[in-house]
Short mmCIF file of C-alpha atoms in Angstrom, two decimals:
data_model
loop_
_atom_site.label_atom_id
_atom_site.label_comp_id
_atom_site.label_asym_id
_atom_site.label_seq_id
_atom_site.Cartn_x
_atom_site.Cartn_y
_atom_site.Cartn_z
CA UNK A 1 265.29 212.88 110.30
CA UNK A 2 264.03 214.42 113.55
CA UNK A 3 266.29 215.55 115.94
CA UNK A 4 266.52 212.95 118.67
CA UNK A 5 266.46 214.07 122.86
CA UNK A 6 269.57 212.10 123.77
CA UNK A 7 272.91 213.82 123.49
CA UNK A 8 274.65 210.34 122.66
CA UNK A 9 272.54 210.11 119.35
CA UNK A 10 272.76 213.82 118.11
CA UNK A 11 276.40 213.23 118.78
CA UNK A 12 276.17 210.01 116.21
CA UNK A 13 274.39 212.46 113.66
CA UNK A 14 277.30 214.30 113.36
CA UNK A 15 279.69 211.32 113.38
CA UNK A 16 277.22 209.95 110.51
CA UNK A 17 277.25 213.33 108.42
CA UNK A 18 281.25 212.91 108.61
CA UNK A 19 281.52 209.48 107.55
CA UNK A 20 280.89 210.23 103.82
CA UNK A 21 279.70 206.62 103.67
CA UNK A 22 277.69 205.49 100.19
CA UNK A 23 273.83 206.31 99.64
CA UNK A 24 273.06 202.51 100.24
CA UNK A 25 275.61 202.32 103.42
CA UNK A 26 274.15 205.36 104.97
CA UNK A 27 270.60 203.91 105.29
CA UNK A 28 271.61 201.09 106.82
CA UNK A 29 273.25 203.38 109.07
CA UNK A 30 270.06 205.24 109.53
CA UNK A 31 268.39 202.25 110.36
CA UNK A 32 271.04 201.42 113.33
CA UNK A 33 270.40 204.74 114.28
CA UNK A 34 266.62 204.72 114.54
CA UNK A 35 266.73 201.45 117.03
CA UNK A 36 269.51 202.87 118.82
CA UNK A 37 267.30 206.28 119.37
CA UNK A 38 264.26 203.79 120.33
CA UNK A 39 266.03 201.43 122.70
CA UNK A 40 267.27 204.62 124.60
CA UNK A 41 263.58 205.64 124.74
CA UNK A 42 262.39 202.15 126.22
CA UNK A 43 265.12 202.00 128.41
CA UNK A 44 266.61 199.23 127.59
CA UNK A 45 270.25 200.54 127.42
CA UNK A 46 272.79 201.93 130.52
CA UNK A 47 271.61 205.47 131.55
CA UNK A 48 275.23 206.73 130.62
CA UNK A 49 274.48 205.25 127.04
CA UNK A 50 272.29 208.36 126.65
CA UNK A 51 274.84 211.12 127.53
CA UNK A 52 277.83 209.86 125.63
CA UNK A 53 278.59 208.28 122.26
CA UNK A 54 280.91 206.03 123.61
CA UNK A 55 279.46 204.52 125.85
CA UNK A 56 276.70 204.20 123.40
CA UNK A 57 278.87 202.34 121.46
CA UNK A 58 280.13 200.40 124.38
CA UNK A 59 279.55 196.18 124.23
CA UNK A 60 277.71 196.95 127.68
CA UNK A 61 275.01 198.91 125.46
CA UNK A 62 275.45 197.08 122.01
CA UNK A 63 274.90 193.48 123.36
CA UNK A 64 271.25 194.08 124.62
CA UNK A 65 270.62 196.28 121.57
CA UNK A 66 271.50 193.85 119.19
CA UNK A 67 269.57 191.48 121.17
CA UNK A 68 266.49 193.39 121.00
CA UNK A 69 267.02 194.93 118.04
CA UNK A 70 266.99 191.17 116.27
CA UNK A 71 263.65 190.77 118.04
CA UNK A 72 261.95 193.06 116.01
CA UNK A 73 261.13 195.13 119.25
CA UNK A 74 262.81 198.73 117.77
CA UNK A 75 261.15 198.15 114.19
CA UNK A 76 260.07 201.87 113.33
CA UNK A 77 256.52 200.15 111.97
CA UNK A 78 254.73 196.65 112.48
CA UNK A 79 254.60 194.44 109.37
CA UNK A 80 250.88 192.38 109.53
CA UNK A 81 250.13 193.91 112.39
CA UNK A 82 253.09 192.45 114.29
CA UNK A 83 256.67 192.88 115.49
CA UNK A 84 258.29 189.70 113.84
CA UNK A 85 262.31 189.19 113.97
CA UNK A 86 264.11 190.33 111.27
CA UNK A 87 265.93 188.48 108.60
CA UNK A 88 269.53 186.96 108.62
CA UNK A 89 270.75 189.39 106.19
CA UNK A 90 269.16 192.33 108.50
CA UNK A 91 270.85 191.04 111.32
CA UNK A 92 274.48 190.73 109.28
CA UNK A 93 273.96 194.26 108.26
CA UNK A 94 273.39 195.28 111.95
CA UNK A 95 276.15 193.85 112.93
CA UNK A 96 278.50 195.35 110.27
CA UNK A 97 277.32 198.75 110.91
CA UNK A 98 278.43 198.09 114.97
CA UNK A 99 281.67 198.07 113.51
CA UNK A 100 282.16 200.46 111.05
CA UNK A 101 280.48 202.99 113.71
CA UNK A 102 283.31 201.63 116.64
CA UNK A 103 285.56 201.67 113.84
CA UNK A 104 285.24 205.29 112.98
CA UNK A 105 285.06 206.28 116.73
CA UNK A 106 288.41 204.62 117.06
CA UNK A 107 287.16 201.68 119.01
CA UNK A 108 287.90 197.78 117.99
CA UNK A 109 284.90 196.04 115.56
CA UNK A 110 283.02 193.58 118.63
CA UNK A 111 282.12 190.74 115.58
CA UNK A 112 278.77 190.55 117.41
CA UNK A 113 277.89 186.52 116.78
CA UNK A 114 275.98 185.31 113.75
CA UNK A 115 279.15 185.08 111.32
CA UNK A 116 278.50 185.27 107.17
CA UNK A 117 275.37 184.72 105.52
CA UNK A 118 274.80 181.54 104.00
CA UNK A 119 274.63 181.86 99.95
CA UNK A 120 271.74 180.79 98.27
CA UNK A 121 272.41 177.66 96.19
CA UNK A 122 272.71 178.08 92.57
CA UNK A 123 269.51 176.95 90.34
CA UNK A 124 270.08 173.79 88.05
CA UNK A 125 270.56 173.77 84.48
CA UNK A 126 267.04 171.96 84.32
CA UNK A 127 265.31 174.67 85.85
CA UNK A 128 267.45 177.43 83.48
CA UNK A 129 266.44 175.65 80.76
CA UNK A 130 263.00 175.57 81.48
CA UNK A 131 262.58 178.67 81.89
CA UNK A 132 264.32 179.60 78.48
CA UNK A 133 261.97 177.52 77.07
CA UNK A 134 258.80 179.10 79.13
CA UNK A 135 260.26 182.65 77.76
CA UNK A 136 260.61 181.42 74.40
CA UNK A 137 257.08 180.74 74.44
CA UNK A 138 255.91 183.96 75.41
CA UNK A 139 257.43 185.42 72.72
CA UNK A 140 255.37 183.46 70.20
CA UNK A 141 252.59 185.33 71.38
CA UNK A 142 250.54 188.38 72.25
CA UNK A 143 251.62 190.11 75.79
CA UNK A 144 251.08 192.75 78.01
CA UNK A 145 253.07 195.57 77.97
CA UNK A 146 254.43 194.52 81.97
CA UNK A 147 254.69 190.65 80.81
CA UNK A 148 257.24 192.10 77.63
CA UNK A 149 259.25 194.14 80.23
CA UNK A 150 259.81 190.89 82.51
CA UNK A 151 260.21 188.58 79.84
CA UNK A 152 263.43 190.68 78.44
CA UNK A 153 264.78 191.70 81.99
CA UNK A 154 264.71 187.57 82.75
CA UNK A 155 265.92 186.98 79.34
CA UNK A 156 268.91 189.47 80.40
CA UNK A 157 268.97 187.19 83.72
CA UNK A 158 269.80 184.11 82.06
CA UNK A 159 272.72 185.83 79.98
CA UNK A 160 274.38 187.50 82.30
CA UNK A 161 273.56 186.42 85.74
CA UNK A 162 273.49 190.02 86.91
CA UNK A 163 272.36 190.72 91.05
CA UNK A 164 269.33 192.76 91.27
CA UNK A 165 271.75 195.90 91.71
CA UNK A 166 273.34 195.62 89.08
CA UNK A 167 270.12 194.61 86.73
CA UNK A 168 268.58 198.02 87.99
CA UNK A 169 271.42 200.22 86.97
CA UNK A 170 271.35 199.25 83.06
CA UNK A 171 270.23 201.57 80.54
CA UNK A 172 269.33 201.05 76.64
CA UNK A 173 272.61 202.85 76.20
CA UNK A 174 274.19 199.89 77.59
CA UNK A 175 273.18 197.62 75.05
CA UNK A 176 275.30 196.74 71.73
CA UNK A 177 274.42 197.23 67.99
CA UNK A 178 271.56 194.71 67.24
CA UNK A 179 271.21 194.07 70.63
CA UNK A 180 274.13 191.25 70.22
CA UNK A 181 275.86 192.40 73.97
CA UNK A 182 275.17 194.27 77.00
CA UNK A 183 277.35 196.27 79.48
CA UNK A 184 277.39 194.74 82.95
CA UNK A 185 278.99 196.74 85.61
CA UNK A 186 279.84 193.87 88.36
CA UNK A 187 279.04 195.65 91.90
CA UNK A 188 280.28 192.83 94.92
CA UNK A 189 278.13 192.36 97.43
CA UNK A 190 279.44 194.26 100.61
CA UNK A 191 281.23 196.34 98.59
CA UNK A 192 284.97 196.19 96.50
CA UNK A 193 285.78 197.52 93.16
CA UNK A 194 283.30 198.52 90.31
CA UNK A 195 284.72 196.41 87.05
CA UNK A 196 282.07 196.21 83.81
CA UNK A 197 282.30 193.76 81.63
CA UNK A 198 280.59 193.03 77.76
CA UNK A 199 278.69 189.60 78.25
CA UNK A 200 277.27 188.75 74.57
CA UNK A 201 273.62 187.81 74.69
CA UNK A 202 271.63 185.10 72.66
CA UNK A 203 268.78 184.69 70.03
CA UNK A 204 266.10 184.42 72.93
CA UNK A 205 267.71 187.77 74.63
CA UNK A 206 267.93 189.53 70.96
CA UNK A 207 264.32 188.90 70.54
CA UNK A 208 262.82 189.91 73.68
CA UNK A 209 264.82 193.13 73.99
CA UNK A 210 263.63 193.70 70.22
CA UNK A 211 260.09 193.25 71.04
CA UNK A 212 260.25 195.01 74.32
CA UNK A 213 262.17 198.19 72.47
CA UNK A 214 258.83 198.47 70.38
CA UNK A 215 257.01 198.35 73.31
CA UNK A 216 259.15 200.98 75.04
CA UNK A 217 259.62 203.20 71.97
CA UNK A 218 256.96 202.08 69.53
CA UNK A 219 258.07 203.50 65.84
CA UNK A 220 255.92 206.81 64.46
CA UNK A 221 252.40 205.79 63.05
CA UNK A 222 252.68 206.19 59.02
CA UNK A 223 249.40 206.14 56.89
CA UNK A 224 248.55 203.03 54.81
CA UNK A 225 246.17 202.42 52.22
CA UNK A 226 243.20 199.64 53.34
CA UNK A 227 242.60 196.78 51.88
CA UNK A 228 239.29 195.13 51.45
CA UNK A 229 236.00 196.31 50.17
CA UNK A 230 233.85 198.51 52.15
CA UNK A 231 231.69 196.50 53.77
CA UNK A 232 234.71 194.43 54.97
CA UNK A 233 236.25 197.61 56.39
CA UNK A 234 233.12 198.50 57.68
CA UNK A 235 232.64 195.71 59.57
CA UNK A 236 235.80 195.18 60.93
CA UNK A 237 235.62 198.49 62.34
CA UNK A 238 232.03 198.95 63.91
CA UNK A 239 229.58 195.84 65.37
CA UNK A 240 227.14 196.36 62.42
CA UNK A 241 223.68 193.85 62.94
CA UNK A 242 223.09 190.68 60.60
CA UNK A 243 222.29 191.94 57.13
CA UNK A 244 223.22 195.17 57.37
CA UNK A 245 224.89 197.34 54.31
CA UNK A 246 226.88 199.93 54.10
CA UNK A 247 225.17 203.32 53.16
CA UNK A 248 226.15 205.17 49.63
CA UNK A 249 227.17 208.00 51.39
CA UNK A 250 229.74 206.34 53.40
CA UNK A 251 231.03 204.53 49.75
CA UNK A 252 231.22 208.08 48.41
CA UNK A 253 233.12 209.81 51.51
CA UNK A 254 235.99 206.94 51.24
CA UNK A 255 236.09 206.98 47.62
CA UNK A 256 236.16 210.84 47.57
CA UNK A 257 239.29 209.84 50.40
CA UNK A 258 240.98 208.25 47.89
CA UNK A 259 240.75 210.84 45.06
CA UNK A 260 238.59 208.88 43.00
CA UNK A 261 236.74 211.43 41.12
CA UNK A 262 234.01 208.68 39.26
CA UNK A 263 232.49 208.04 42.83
CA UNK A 264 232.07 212.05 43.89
CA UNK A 265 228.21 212.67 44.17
CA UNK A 266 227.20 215.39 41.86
CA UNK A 267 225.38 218.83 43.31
CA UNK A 268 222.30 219.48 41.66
CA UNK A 269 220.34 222.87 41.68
CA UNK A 270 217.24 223.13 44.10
CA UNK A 271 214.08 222.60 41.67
CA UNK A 272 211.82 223.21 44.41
CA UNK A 273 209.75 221.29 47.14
CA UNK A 274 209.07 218.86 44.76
CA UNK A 275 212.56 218.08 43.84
CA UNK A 276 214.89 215.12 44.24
CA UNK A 277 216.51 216.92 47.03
CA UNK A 278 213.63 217.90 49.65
CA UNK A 279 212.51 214.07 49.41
CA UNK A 280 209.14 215.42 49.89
CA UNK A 281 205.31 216.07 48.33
CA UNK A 282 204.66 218.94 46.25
CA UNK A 283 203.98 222.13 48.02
CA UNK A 284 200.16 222.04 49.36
CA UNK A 285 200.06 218.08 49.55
CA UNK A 286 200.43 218.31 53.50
CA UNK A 287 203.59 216.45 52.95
CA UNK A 288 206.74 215.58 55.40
CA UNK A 289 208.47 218.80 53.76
CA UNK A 290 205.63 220.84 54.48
CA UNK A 291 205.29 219.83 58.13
CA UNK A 292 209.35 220.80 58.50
CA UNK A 293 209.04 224.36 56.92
CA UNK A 294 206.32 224.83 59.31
CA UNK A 295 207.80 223.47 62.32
CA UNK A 296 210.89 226.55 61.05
CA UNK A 297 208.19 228.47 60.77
CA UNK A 298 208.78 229.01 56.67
CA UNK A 299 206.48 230.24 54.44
CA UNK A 300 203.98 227.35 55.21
CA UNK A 301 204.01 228.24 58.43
CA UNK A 302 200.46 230.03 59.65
CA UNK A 303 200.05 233.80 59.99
CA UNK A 304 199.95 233.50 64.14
CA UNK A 305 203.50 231.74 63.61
CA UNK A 306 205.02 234.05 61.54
CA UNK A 307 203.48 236.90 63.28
CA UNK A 308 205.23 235.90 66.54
CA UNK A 309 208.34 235.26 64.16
CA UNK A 310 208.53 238.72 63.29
CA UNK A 311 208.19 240.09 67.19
CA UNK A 312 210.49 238.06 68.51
CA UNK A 313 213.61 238.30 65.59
CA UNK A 314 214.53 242.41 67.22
CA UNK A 315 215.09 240.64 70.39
CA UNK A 316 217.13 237.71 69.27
CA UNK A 317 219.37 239.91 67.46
CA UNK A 318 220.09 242.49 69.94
CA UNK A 319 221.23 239.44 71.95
CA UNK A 320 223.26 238.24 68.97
CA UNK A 321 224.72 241.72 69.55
CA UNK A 322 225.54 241.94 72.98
CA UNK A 323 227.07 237.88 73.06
CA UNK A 324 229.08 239.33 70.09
CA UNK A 325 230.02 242.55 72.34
#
């Protein structure tokens, strides 16, 4: 955080770094902070706000900072392009953090206006339900690896009515054998004591933190033997065209796979051009095999060919040499 050019608010860094308050506490404190730092730069607060931390702290200063503060005037960046006001809840932290900061200075809290948040209502067991049965749904069929994660974290939801907090702090070690119960630690909002609790979770939970655990750590890849004929394989594996078949070679190579000796194409000697093999004319006929020796420049190839074949082999291997080098 950079260093701010008022006395008063290096003064409240170094009442901040001696709170000790919690990770969560201190940025809210950090936020007071930052608008306190900006109203001074506006000029919105007394001029003796800027010199000490007391009268920084003083209701003279903190009424028109909380006033302008709830604005959204000090926001540190514009949301939409705009300065709106901030939330309820912002404003209720604001206010607590006034008081814990007079509090530690040795000055009485103020209770700066706006009182306790409202709670949100509680949803109806029609809505719960349906969305057990939405969830349950899922699960009959394919999903994305992010649509699996939300399914079992709302599955979790509906068992254990967990806060967001508390939701983010479980692990997988926090979950029972088969899955039948989760560790909750219970964290009150605006703080109290820590107390975790077992809450046993149902079938619908069991299953999506099942299928989500294959998801998260799928199971190591074991080889199986295929089933189907060759073709079937074949064209379950590649988009082969209408009416085409699968090449003897390819029958061979998976039958070879499997160790089945009958299928292994036998190796026959070379006869000549006019074998099997070289799948070409006899020597002379002006064939396709003729045309390849000479194109490797082979015995069939013409005296000027082989000619320049003999000049050029020294050179070709003393590069051979030096790439070897």
């Amino acid at each position: 955080m950079q260093t701010s050019k008022f006395p008063s608010v290096r003064a409240l860094d170094q009442l901040l770094d001696d709170l000790g308050a919690s990770a969560a506490r201190r940025r809210q404190l950090d936020m007071v902070r930052g608008e306190l730092d900006r109203a001074l730069e506006r000029g919105a607060l007394p001029v003796g706000a800027r010199r000490s931390l007391r009268r920084l702290l003083e209701e003279e200063a903190l009424g028109p900072y909380v006033r302008l503060a709830e604005s959204g005037a000090l926001r540190h960046r514009r949301v939409e392009g705009g300065l709106p006001p901030t939330s309820e809840a912002t404003n209720e932290i604001r206010r607590k953090c006034v008081d814990l900061l007079r509090e530690a200075l040795g000055l009485p809290a103020l209770r700066l206006g706006g009182g306790e948040i409202p709670l949100q209502p509680a949803p109806e067991a029609a809505t719960l339900s349906a969305l057990a049965r939405q969830l349950d749904q899922y699960l009959t069929g394919p999903m994305s690896p992010a649509q699996t994660r939300l399914t079992a974290v709302r599955a979790l939801e509906l068992d254990t009515a967990a806060r967001s907090g508390e939701l983010v702090e479980l692990r997988t070690t926090d979950l029972g054998e088969d899955n039948a119960a989760v560790y909750v630690e219970r964290r009150p909002q605006g703080g109290g004591t820590v107390e975790g609790e077992w809450v046993e979770t149902s079938a619908l939970t069991r299953a999506a933190l099942e299928r989500w655990l294959d998801v998260r750590n799928p199971r190591p890849w074991a080889a199986a033997e295929p089933h189907g004929c060759v073709e079937e394989l074949f064209a379950a594996r590649f988009d082969l065209p209408a009416g085409a078949r699968v090449r003897p070679v390819q029958d061979a190579s998976r039958s070879e796979c499997r160790g089945d000796q009958r299928h292994r194409p036998r190796r026959t000697a070379h006869t000549g051009p006019g074998c099997r093999r070289c799948r070409g004319p006899r020597r002379g006929s002006g064939g396709r095999g003729v045309r390849a020796r000479r194109a490797r420049g082979g015995r069939d190839a013409s005296p000027s060919a082989r000619s320049t074949d003999r000049k050029l082999k020294p050179a070709l291997h003393a590069a051979a040499d030096v790439e070897h080098y």
